[in-house]
């Protein structure tokens, strides 16, 4: 949750742990120059809060390093500039470090890994999660390569937080447990990282519904924040405990904790976490039947979202609650405002998180699985397992992979054929259903006059698209047709060759396929919204009906349709 705070702390910790990279080496013959470097470094950090003065010392340091042609100190100089400037200038200096490290002579335990970490921090703080993740993965790779344990666990924490955002909560919890073991053993050296890891671990326990464990960590984190004289961190454990108490059903306790955290977060200007606090306070107030006050909290969530680059996915349903509220109050202006904002939020979330999911699987999970596999194989060799057993295991793995890949490949081919069939077919709803009409049997137990009248009403029903109404049943339609449900059901079974439910669902699916092909705005709706638009009461029923009728799921059809367009 608190990336901006985390990134600042990483910078400070790094400088204190690796002074040899920031301060000059002491083996130079020019003692005077060495003293100049030391003096400039001291002056830089004394004045870091005043960017204009800090820039003067950073510039003198970098110029001196260039004059002396000291590459390591040049990288430190570039690093100073990346700390104190805006996004574009900071990225420029981080790239300068990376340019130097293209020559592997200058690669080290800390560079280029720390340059990638700096870029990741910059991108994340500016809402560019795609580039942030790419650079976190580079940090992970470089720190593993040079066995830089500190940066390795720092990057793992970052990836763990992103995994939590994607809903991969079990995997994220495993990462934070590993990080907690590392940072708790070094909490005197890395106090900020230790507290940040506690916060992430508590949040992950909450997301995994391990509420008692979350409370234990929140209490520990709050106590450690005070012991380490870092009271600004204690608010995050108060916030987490408020969320935890909400999930535990202790709403009055949750309300108190959340209100306390809101006041402190407001003072610290941590907008991202402030949106989380307002969201859960709104949910709590809803449960306590204080609806009007809850709405005020959800409006505050939206106000924050309009001002920041970081959208917390869990706050998304604030918009659904606001839309329903203004709909009930017949306030169409506000209803439209929040519908448009929800569409925008969904677009951002879908864009960012689909990318993040793909990149994490390709560049983090898969290499990690391969690495784990290699470790297992080495362990088996070390234990001197028989070659026969090893060959059987490898053969089974290969066979399984081949079968899985084969099945997936075949599924893709089938799905693609089904998509093209849907895409190029020009279905007309009325003709689609009427073509299935059979000749009247000798006797179906209903008079021909009744049957003809029902078929005419069904024809008008289809042409008028009345099948799009939600909660449509055989009983409600029978009343509308002024007949009994047995007559209507039997007529549909015989003349449409379908059950009532299949008949209605097929009409809706045929309609939605054509509308998706021809209406670009409709294609931007969520799956849930599309289903509701055509009369389905739930996303699950819509998806299953779509697949039963077309052979593909709506999400796949939309994805392929966008490619085709």
mmCIF file of C-alpha atoms in Angstrom, residues 51-399:
data_model
loop_
_atom_site.group_PDB
_atom_site.id
_atom_site.type_symbol
_atom_site.label_atom_id
_atom_site.label_comp_id
_atom_site.label_asym_id
_atom_site.label_seq_id
_atom_site.Cartn_x
_atom_site.Cartn_y
_atom_site.Cartn_z
ATOM 1 C CA UNK A 51 16.931 21.138 -3.378
ATOM 2 C CA UNK A 52 18.544 24.312 -4.732
ATOM 3 C CA UNK A 53 21.468 24.090 -2.281
ATOM 4 C CA UNK A 54 21.749 20.288 -2.524
ATOM 5 C CA UNK A 55 21.969 20.619 -6.312
ATOM 6 C CA UNK A 56 25.041 22.870 -6.002
ATOM 7 C CA UNK A 57 26.925 20.237 -3.987
ATOM 8 C CA UNK A 58 25.788 17.392 -6.223
ATOM 9 C CA UNK A 59 27.001 19.313 -9.269
ATOM 10 C CA UNK A 60 30.400 20.022 -7.665
ATOM 11 C CA UNK A 61 30.734 16.339 -6.723
ATOM 12 C CA UNK A 62 29.897 15.137 -10.259
ATOM 13 C CA UNK A 63 32.178 17.686 -11.931
ATOM 14 C CA UNK A 64 35.048 16.695 -9.664
ATOM 15 C CA UNK A 65 34.455 12.981 -10.446
ATOM 16 C CA UNK A 66 34.427 13.729 -14.197
ATOM 17 C CA UNK A 67 37.602 15.773 -13.905
ATOM 18 C CA UNK A 68 39.303 12.940 -12.033
ATOM 19 C CA UNK A 69 37.757 10.394 -14.448
ATOM 20 C CA UNK A 70 36.644 8.332 -11.450
ATOM 21 C CA UNK A 71 33.825 6.189 -12.862
ATOM 22 C CA UNK A 72 32.554 4.863 -9.522
ATOM 23 C CA UNK A 73 32.268 8.387 -8.096
ATOM 24 C CA UNK A 74 30.600 9.555 -11.306
ATOM 25 C CA UNK A 75 27.865 6.962 -10.735
ATOM 26 C CA UNK A 76 27.464 8.268 -7.171
ATOM 27 C CA UNK A 77 27.189 11.804 -8.555
ATOM 28 C CA UNK A 78 24.502 10.762 -11.007
ATOM 29 C CA UNK A 79 22.737 9.025 -8.157
ATOM 30 C CA UNK A 80 22.636 12.265 -6.114
ATOM 31 C CA UNK A 81 20.872 14.002 -8.995
ATOM 32 C CA UNK A 82 18.365 11.148 -9.348
ATOM 33 C CA UNK A 83 17.404 11.617 -5.671
ATOM 34 C CA UNK A 84 16.612 15.342 -5.778
ATOM 35 C CA UNK A 85 15.043 15.975 -9.200
ATOM 36 C CA UNK A 86 11.675 15.474 -10.899
ATOM 37 C CA UNK A 87 10.765 12.366 -12.890
ATOM 38 C CA UNK A 88 12.351 13.236 -16.243
ATOM 39 C CA UNK A 89 15.634 14.503 -14.795
ATOM 40 C CA UNK A 90 15.819 11.628 -12.290
ATOM 41 C CA UNK A 91 15.325 9.067 -15.062
ATOM 42 C CA UNK A 92 18.026 10.783 -17.115
ATOM 43 C CA UNK A 93 20.594 10.379 -14.340
ATOM 44 C CA UNK A 94 19.554 6.798 -13.593
ATOM 45 C CA UNK A 95 20.027 6.037 -17.296
ATOM 46 C CA UNK A 96 23.488 7.624 -17.112
ATOM 47 C CA UNK A 97 24.425 5.078 -14.436
ATOM 48 C CA UNK A 98 23.089 2.267 -16.623
ATOM 49 C CA UNK A 99 25.061 3.594 -19.591
ATOM 50 C CA UNK A 100 28.281 3.302 -17.582
ATOM 51 C CA UNK A 101 27.449 -0.236 -16.436
ATOM 52 C CA UNK A 102 27.034 -1.418 -20.031
ATOM 53 C CA UNK A 103 30.771 -1.892 -19.744
ATOM 54 C CA UNK A 104 30.791 -4.924 -17.427
ATOM 55 C CA UNK A 105 34.080 -3.735 -15.900
ATOM 56 C CA UNK A 106 32.025 -1.339 -13.779
ATOM 57 C CA UNK A 107 29.316 -3.822 -12.782
ATOM 58 C CA UNK A 108 29.215 -4.534 -9.070
ATOM 59 C CA UNK A 109 27.078 -5.825 -6.255
ATOM 60 C CA UNK A 110 25.237 -2.501 -6.198
ATOM 61 C CA UNK A 111 25.306 -1.257 -9.795
ATOM 62 C CA UNK A 112 23.350 -1.506 -12.072
ATOM 63 C CA UNK A 113 20.838 -3.063 -9.624
ATOM 64 C CA UNK A 114 20.354 0.103 -7.614
ATOM 65 C CA UNK A 115 19.914 2.221 -10.755
ATOM 66 C CA UNK A 116 17.070 -0.074 -11.819
ATOM 67 C CA UNK A 117 15.572 0.226 -8.336
ATOM 68 C CA UNK A 118 15.723 4.026 -8.551
ATOM 69 C CA UNK A 119 13.872 3.915 -11.882
ATOM 70 C CA UNK A 120 11.286 1.527 -10.450
ATOM 71 C CA UNK A 121 10.647 3.926 -7.564
ATOM 72 C CA UNK A 122 10.284 6.901 -9.890
ATOM 73 C CA UNK A 123 7.867 5.090 -12.213
ATOM 74 C CA UNK A 124 5.738 3.693 -9.399
ATOM 75 C CA UNK A 125 5.423 7.039 -7.630
ATOM 76 C CA UNK A 126 4.143 8.500 -10.895
ATOM 77 C CA UNK A 127 1.566 5.749 -11.493
ATOM 78 C CA UNK A 128 3.478 4.031 -14.318
ATOM 79 C CA UNK A 129 3.149 0.475 -12.944
ATOM 80 C CA UNK A 130 4.186 -1.182 -16.203
ATOM 81 C CA UNK A 131 7.652 0.399 -16.301
ATOM 82 C CA UNK A 132 7.930 0.092 -12.519
ATOM 83 C CA UNK A 133 7.414 -3.681 -12.697
ATOM 84 C CA UNK A 134 9.900 -4.083 -15.557
ATOM 85 C CA UNK A 135 12.562 -2.371 -13.451
ATOM 86 C CA UNK A 136 11.705 -4.324 -10.287
ATOM 87 C CA UNK A 137 12.229 -7.515 -12.256
ATOM 88 C CA UNK A 138 15.627 -6.218 -13.453
ATOM 89 C CA UNK A 139 16.565 -5.488 -9.828
ATOM 90 C CA UNK A 140 15.560 -9.021 -8.906
ATOM 91 C CA UNK A 141 17.683 -10.471 -11.699
ATOM 92 C CA UNK A 142 20.767 -8.338 -10.976
ATOM 93 C CA UNK A 143 20.645 -8.800 -7.201
ATOM 94 C CA UNK A 144 20.398 -12.584 -7.614
ATOM 95 C CA UNK A 145 23.308 -12.486 -10.070
ATOM 96 C CA UNK A 146 25.604 -10.633 -7.635
ATOM 97 C CA UNK A 147 24.046 -12.092 -4.451
ATOM 98 C CA UNK A 148 23.030 -8.675 -3.120
ATOM 99 C CA UNK A 149 20.685 -9.963 -0.426
ATOM 100 C CA UNK A 150 19.384 -6.546 0.627
ATOM 101 C CA UNK A 151 18.299 -5.490 -2.845
ATOM 102 C CA UNK A 152 16.988 -8.996 -3.570
ATOM 103 C CA UNK A 153 14.531 -8.876 -0.677
ATOM 104 C CA UNK A 154 13.699 -5.244 -1.433
ATOM 105 C CA UNK A 155 12.682 -6.182 -4.988
ATOM 106 C CA UNK A 156 10.848 -9.287 -3.750
ATOM 107 C CA UNK A 157 8.759 -7.110 -1.432
ATOM 108 C CA UNK A 158 7.853 -4.843 -4.341
ATOM 109 C CA UNK A 159 6.837 -7.802 -6.505
ATOM 110 C CA UNK A 160 4.914 -9.252 -3.558
ATOM 111 C CA UNK A 161 2.871 -6.059 -3.210
ATOM 112 C CA UNK A 162 2.052 -6.129 -6.924
ATOM 113 C CA UNK A 163 1.048 -9.795 -6.635
ATOM 114 C CA UNK A 164 -1.320 -8.824 -3.820
ATOM 115 C CA UNK A 165 -2.836 -6.225 -6.126
ATOM 116 C CA UNK A 166 -3.449 -8.974 -8.696
ATOM 117 C CA UNK A 167 -5.241 -11.158 -6.145
ATOM 118 C CA UNK A 168 -2.389 -13.707 -5.929
ATOM 119 C CA UNK A 169 -2.577 -13.461 -2.168
ATOM 120 C CA UNK A 170 -1.130 -16.848 -1.203
ATOM 121 C CA UNK A 171 2.000 -16.277 -3.287
ATOM 122 C CA UNK A 172 2.365 -12.744 -1.934
ATOM 123 C CA UNK A 173 2.078 -14.015 1.664
ATOM 124 C CA UNK A 174 4.871 -16.523 1.044
ATOM 125 C CA UNK A 175 7.133 -13.726 -0.246
ATOM 126 C CA UNK A 176 6.434 -11.472 2.765
ATOM 127 C CA UNK A 177 7.061 -14.299 5.225
ATOM 128 C CA UNK A 178 10.482 -14.868 3.650
ATOM 129 C CA UNK A 179 11.222 -11.125 3.746
ATOM 130 C CA UNK A 180 10.103 -10.910 7.377
ATOM 131 C CA UNK A 181 12.602 -13.630 8.360
ATOM 132 C CA UNK A 182 15.380 -11.686 6.631
ATOM 133 C CA UNK A 183 14.562 -8.150 7.790
ATOM 134 C CA UNK A 184 13.607 -9.124 11.361
ATOM 135 C CA UNK A 185 17.092 -10.620 11.777
ATOM 136 C CA UNK A 186 18.583 -7.296 10.607
ATOM 137 C CA UNK A 187 16.090 -4.810 12.001
ATOM 138 C CA UNK A 188 18.803 -2.758 13.699
ATOM 139 C CA UNK A 189 20.507 -2.238 10.329
ATOM 140 C CA UNK A 190 17.343 -1.825 8.240
ATOM 141 C CA UNK A 191 14.685 -0.489 10.676
ATOM 142 C CA UNK A 192 12.538 1.135 7.974
ATOM 143 C CA UNK A 193 12.538 -1.935 5.750
ATOM 144 C CA UNK A 194 11.680 -4.077 8.760
ATOM 145 C CA UNK A 195 8.622 -1.948 9.602
ATOM 146 C CA UNK A 196 7.518 -1.786 5.957
ATOM 147 C CA UNK A 197 7.750 -5.579 5.725
ATOM 148 C CA UNK A 198 5.651 -5.953 8.887
ATOM 149 C CA UNK A 199 3.020 -3.705 7.335
ATOM 150 C CA UNK A 200 2.992 -5.675 4.068
ATOM 151 C CA UNK A 201 2.836 -8.978 6.000
ATOM 152 C CA UNK A 202 -0.119 -7.768 8.066
ATOM 153 C CA UNK A 203 -1.959 -6.601 4.938
ATOM 154 C CA UNK A 204 -1.263 -9.955 3.246
ATOM 155 C CA UNK A 205 -2.569 -11.932 6.246
ATOM 156 C CA UNK A 206 -5.740 -9.837 6.028
ATOM 157 C CA UNK A 207 -6.160 -10.536 2.313
ATOM 158 C CA UNK A 208 -5.716 -14.262 3.007
ATOM 159 C CA UNK A 209 -8.438 -14.115 5.705
ATOM 160 C CA UNK A 210 -5.910 -14.949 8.429
ATOM 161 C CA UNK A 211 -7.341 -12.229 10.648
ATOM 162 C CA UNK A 212 -5.860 -13.356 13.980
ATOM 163 C CA UNK A 213 -2.364 -13.429 12.460
ATOM 164 C CA UNK A 214 -2.959 -9.951 10.995
ATOM 165 C CA UNK A 215 -3.871 -8.595 14.435
ATOM 166 C CA UNK A 216 -0.731 -10.095 15.994
ATOM 167 C CA UNK A 217 1.479 -8.445 13.359
ATOM 168 C CA UNK A 218 -0.383 -5.109 13.679
ATOM 169 C CA UNK A 219 0.228 -5.068 17.435
ATOM 170 C CA UNK A 220 3.890 -5.965 16.915
ATOM 171 C CA UNK A 221 4.303 -3.321 14.191
ATOM 172 C CA UNK A 222 2.681 -0.600 16.308
ATOM 173 C CA UNK A 223 4.890 -1.463 19.288
ATOM 174 C CA UNK A 224 8.070 -1.639 17.165
ATOM 175 C CA UNK A 225 7.264 1.732 15.520
ATOM 176 C CA UNK A 226 7.193 3.373 18.955
ATOM 177 C CA UNK A 227 10.294 1.503 20.177
ATOM 178 C CA UNK A 228 12.219 2.600 17.074
ATOM 179 C CA UNK A 229 10.941 6.180 17.517
ATOM 180 C CA UNK A 230 9.221 6.057 14.147
ATOM 181 C CA UNK A 231 5.725 7.130 15.172
ATOM 182 C CA UNK A 232 4.840 8.071 11.583
ATOM 183 C CA UNK A 233 4.782 4.345 10.745
ATOM 184 C CA UNK A 234 2.377 3.478 13.572
ATOM 185 C CA UNK A 235 -0.566 4.962 11.633
ATOM 186 C CA UNK A 236 -0.279 2.234 9.006
ATOM 187 C CA UNK A 237 -0.745 -0.492 11.604
ATOM 188 C CA UNK A 238 -3.735 1.432 12.975
ATOM 189 C CA UNK A 239 -5.156 1.536 9.430
ATOM 190 C CA UNK A 240 -4.507 -2.175 8.853
ATOM 191 C CA UNK A 241 -6.134 -3.087 12.144
ATOM 192 C CA UNK A 242 -9.185 -0.996 11.235
ATOM 193 C CA UNK A 243 -9.523 -2.960 7.974
ATOM 194 C CA UNK A 244 -8.934 -6.185 9.888
ATOM 195 C CA UNK A 245 -11.633 -5.371 12.447
ATOM 196 C CA UNK A 246 -14.077 -4.594 9.614
ATOM 197 C CA UNK A 247 -13.478 -8.057 8.105
ATOM 198 C CA UNK A 248 -13.807 -9.580 11.590
ATOM 199 C CA UNK A 249 -17.264 -8.013 12.011
ATOM 200 C CA UNK A 250 -16.266 -5.722 14.897
ATOM 201 C CA UNK A 251 -17.584 -2.592 13.211
ATOM 202 C CA UNK A 252 -17.503 -0.103 16.100
ATOM 203 C CA UNK A 253 -13.841 -0.891 16.781
ATOM 204 C CA UNK A 254 -13.138 -0.699 13.051
ATOM 205 C CA UNK A 255 -14.814 2.730 12.824
ATOM 206 C CA UNK A 256 -12.657 4.159 15.630
ATOM 207 C CA UNK A 257 -9.392 2.835 14.173
ATOM 208 C CA UNK A 258 -10.211 4.014 10.654
ATOM 209 C CA UNK A 259 -11.191 7.526 11.791
ATOM 210 C CA UNK A 260 -7.972 7.799 13.773
ATOM 211 C CA UNK A 261 -5.888 6.675 10.779
ATOM 212 C CA UNK A 262 -7.711 9.129 8.457
ATOM 213 C CA UNK A 263 -6.722 12.092 10.631
ATOM 214 C CA UNK A 264 -3.064 11.026 10.697
ATOM 215 C CA UNK A 265 -2.927 10.112 6.987
ATOM 216 C CA UNK A 266 -4.524 13.428 6.084
ATOM 217 C CA UNK A 267 -1.745 15.224 7.965
ATOM 218 C CA UNK A 268 0.940 13.147 6.186
ATOM 219 C CA UNK A 269 -0.681 13.690 2.755
ATOM 220 C CA UNK A 270 -0.535 9.960 1.939
ATOM 221 C CA UNK A 271 -3.449 10.072 -0.513
ATOM 222 C CA UNK A 272 -3.325 6.453 -1.726
ATOM 223 C CA UNK A 273 -3.704 4.969 1.750
ATOM 224 C CA UNK A 274 -6.126 7.730 2.683
ATOM 225 C CA UNK A 275 -8.441 6.478 -0.082
ATOM 226 C CA UNK A 276 -8.294 2.980 1.453
ATOM 227 C CA UNK A 277 -9.157 4.370 4.899
ATOM 228 C CA UNK A 278 -12.162 6.351 3.585
ATOM 229 C CA UNK A 279 -13.326 3.326 1.563
ATOM 230 C CA UNK A 280 -13.363 0.951 4.542
ATOM 231 C CA UNK A 281 -14.906 3.587 6.789
ATOM 232 C CA UNK A 282 -17.676 3.912 4.184
ATOM 233 C CA UNK A 283 -18.170 0.126 4.127
ATOM 234 C CA UNK A 284 -18.254 0.082 7.931
ATOM 235 C CA UNK A 285 -20.828 2.884 8.114
ATOM 236 C CA UNK A 286 -22.990 1.090 5.532
ATOM 237 C CA UNK A 287 -23.022 -1.974 7.747
ATOM 238 C CA UNK A 288 -23.931 0.210 10.739
ATOM 239 C CA UNK A 289 -26.901 1.623 8.731
ATOM 240 C CA UNK A 290 -25.397 5.122 8.458
ATOM 241 C CA UNK A 291 -25.910 5.275 4.726
ATOM 242 C CA UNK A 292 -25.736 9.044 4.197
ATOM 243 C CA UNK A 293 -22.443 9.281 6.098
ATOM 244 C CA UNK A 294 -21.133 6.259 4.163
ATOM 245 C CA UNK A 295 -21.924 8.001 0.862
ATOM 246 C CA UNK A 296 -19.868 10.997 2.032
ATOM 247 C CA UNK A 297 -16.890 8.658 2.539
ATOM 248 C CA UNK A 298 -17.239 7.112 -0.938
ATOM 249 C CA UNK A 299 -17.402 10.600 -2.478
ATOM 250 C CA UNK A 300 -14.126 11.367 -0.672
ATOM 251 C CA UNK A 301 -12.616 8.220 -2.199
ATOM 252 C CA UNK A 302 -13.560 9.483 -5.655
ATOM 253 C CA UNK A 303 -12.153 12.958 -4.924
ATOM 254 C CA UNK A 304 -8.807 11.378 -4.022
ATOM 255 C CA UNK A 305 -8.820 9.117 -7.109
ATOM 256 C CA UNK A 306 -9.263 12.203 -9.323
ATOM 257 C CA UNK A 307 -6.074 13.728 -7.890
ATOM 258 C CA UNK A 308 -3.635 10.786 -7.708
ATOM 259 C CA UNK A 309 -2.021 8.445 -10.204
ATOM 260 C CA UNK A 310 -2.403 5.320 -8.058
ATOM 261 C CA UNK A 311 -5.788 3.572 -8.088
ATOM 262 C CA UNK A 312 -6.446 0.958 -5.406
ATOM 263 C CA UNK A 313 -8.530 -1.786 -7.128
ATOM 264 C CA UNK A 314 -10.401 -2.706 -3.948
ATOM 265 C CA UNK A 315 -11.988 0.772 -3.845
ATOM 266 C CA UNK A 316 -13.670 0.162 -7.220
ATOM 267 C CA UNK A 317 -17.066 -0.761 -5.827
ATOM 268 C CA UNK A 318 -17.302 2.709 -4.234
ATOM 269 C CA UNK A 319 -18.532 3.745 -7.669
ATOM 270 C CA UNK A 320 -21.143 0.992 -7.883
ATOM 271 C CA UNK A 321 -22.498 2.042 -4.484
ATOM 272 C CA UNK A 322 -22.605 5.714 -5.550
ATOM 273 C CA UNK A 323 -24.300 4.853 -8.862
ATOM 274 C CA UNK A 324 -26.997 2.804 -7.081
ATOM 275 C CA UNK A 325 -27.498 5.558 -4.499
ATOM 276 C CA UNK A 326 -28.034 8.319 -7.071
ATOM 277 C CA UNK A 327 -30.203 6.021 -9.173
ATOM 278 C CA UNK A 328 -32.504 5.449 -6.208
ATOM 279 C CA UNK A 329 -32.647 9.220 -5.657
ATOM 280 C CA UNK A 330 -33.353 9.847 -9.362
ATOM 281 C CA UNK A 331 -30.244 12.072 -9.562
ATOM 282 C CA UNK A 332 -29.300 11.365 -13.172
ATOM 283 C CA UNK A 333 -26.504 13.954 -13.308
ATOM 284 C CA UNK A 334 -24.515 12.379 -10.496
ATOM 285 C CA UNK A 335 -25.432 8.898 -11.701
ATOM 286 C CA UNK A 336 -23.896 9.685 -15.107
ATOM 287 C CA UNK A 337 -20.781 11.242 -13.529
ATOM 288 C CA UNK A 338 -20.001 8.111 -11.508
ATOM 289 C CA UNK A 339 -20.822 5.731 -14.366
ATOM 290 C CA UNK A 340 -18.280 7.539 -16.553
ATOM 291 C CA UNK A 341 -15.707 7.504 -13.767
ATOM 292 C CA UNK A 342 -16.247 3.782 -13.133
ATOM 293 C CA UNK A 343 -15.693 3.057 -16.830
ATOM 294 C CA UNK A 344 -12.443 5.048 -16.652
ATOM 295 C CA UNK A 345 -11.304 3.282 -13.471
ATOM 296 C CA UNK A 346 -12.088 -0.135 -14.990
ATOM 297 C CA UNK A 347 -10.125 0.780 -18.093
ATOM 298 C CA UNK A 348 -7.058 1.752 -16.043
ATOM 299 C CA UNK A 349 -7.274 -1.307 -13.797
ATOM 300 C CA UNK A 350 -7.743 -3.712 -16.712
ATOM 301 C CA UNK A 351 -4.884 -2.150 -18.659
ATOM 302 C CA UNK A 352 -2.380 -2.059 -15.778
ATOM 303 C CA UNK A 353 -3.168 -5.337 -14.083
ATOM 304 C CA UNK A 354 -3.419 -7.526 -17.181
ATOM 305 C CA UNK A 355 0.065 -6.312 -18.096
ATOM 306 C CA UNK A 356 1.390 -6.810 -14.566
ATOM 307 C CA UNK A 357 -0.015 -10.338 -14.386
ATOM 308 C CA UNK A 358 1.557 -11.327 -17.701
ATOM 309 C CA UNK A 359 4.969 -9.831 -16.840
ATOM 310 C CA UNK A 360 5.104 -11.358 -13.352
ATOM 311 C CA UNK A 361 4.319 -14.813 -14.737
ATOM 312 C CA UNK A 362 6.820 -14.519 -17.600
ATOM 313 C CA UNK A 363 9.684 -12.769 -15.827
ATOM 314 C CA UNK A 364 9.320 -13.695 -12.177
ATOM 315 C CA UNK A 365 7.196 -16.787 -11.601
ATOM 316 C CA UNK A 366 8.453 -18.834 -14.577
ATOM 317 C CA UNK A 367 12.189 -18.189 -13.946
ATOM 318 C CA UNK A 368 11.615 -18.920 -10.264
ATOM 319 C CA UNK A 369 9.890 -22.204 -11.123
ATOM 320 C CA UNK A 370 12.758 -23.119 -13.445
ATOM 321 C CA UNK A 371 15.239 -22.232 -10.700
ATOM 322 C CA UNK A 372 13.308 -24.349 -8.177
ATOM 323 C CA UNK A 373 13.221 -27.217 -10.660
ATOM 324 C CA UNK A 374 17.001 -27.042 -11.113
ATOM 325 C CA UNK A 375 17.497 -27.070 -7.345
ATOM 326 C CA UNK A 376 15.297 -30.169 -7.048
ATOM 327 C CA UNK A 377 17.230 -31.941 -9.785
ATOM 328 C CA UNK A 378 20.557 -31.086 -8.108
ATOM 329 C CA UNK A 379 19.225 -32.318 -4.771
ATOM 330 C CA UNK A 380 18.158 -35.598 -6.382
ATOM 331 C CA UNK A 381 21.608 -36.000 -7.913
ATOM 332 C CA UNK A 382 23.267 -35.163 -4.603
ATOM 333 C CA UNK A 383 21.223 -37.801 -2.827
ATOM 334 C CA UNK A 384 22.352 -40.297 -5.497
ATOM 335 C CA UNK A 385 18.913 -41.303 -6.647
ATOM 336 C CA UNK A 386 18.953 -43.992 -9.258
ATOM 337 C CA UNK A 387 19.212 -42.853 -12.856
ATOM 338 C CA UNK A 388 16.127 -44.926 -13.682
ATOM 339 C CA UNK A 389 13.983 -43.042 -11.184
ATOM 340 C CA UNK A 390 15.354 -39.725 -12.440
ATOM 341 C CA UNK A 391 14.560 -40.626 -16.043
ATOM 342 C CA UNK A 392 11.040 -41.681 -15.090
ATOM 343 C CA UNK A 393 10.429 -38.383 -13.287
ATOM 344 C CA UNK A 394 11.794 -36.287 -16.149
ATOM 345 C CA UNK A 395 9.847 -38.336 -18.693
ATOM 346 C CA UNK A 396 6.629 -37.885 -16.734
ATOM 347 C CA UNK A 397 7.226 -34.138 -16.455
ATOM 348 C CA UNK A 398 7.940 -33.877 -20.188
ATOM 349 C CA UNK A 399 4.933 -36.050 -21.019
#
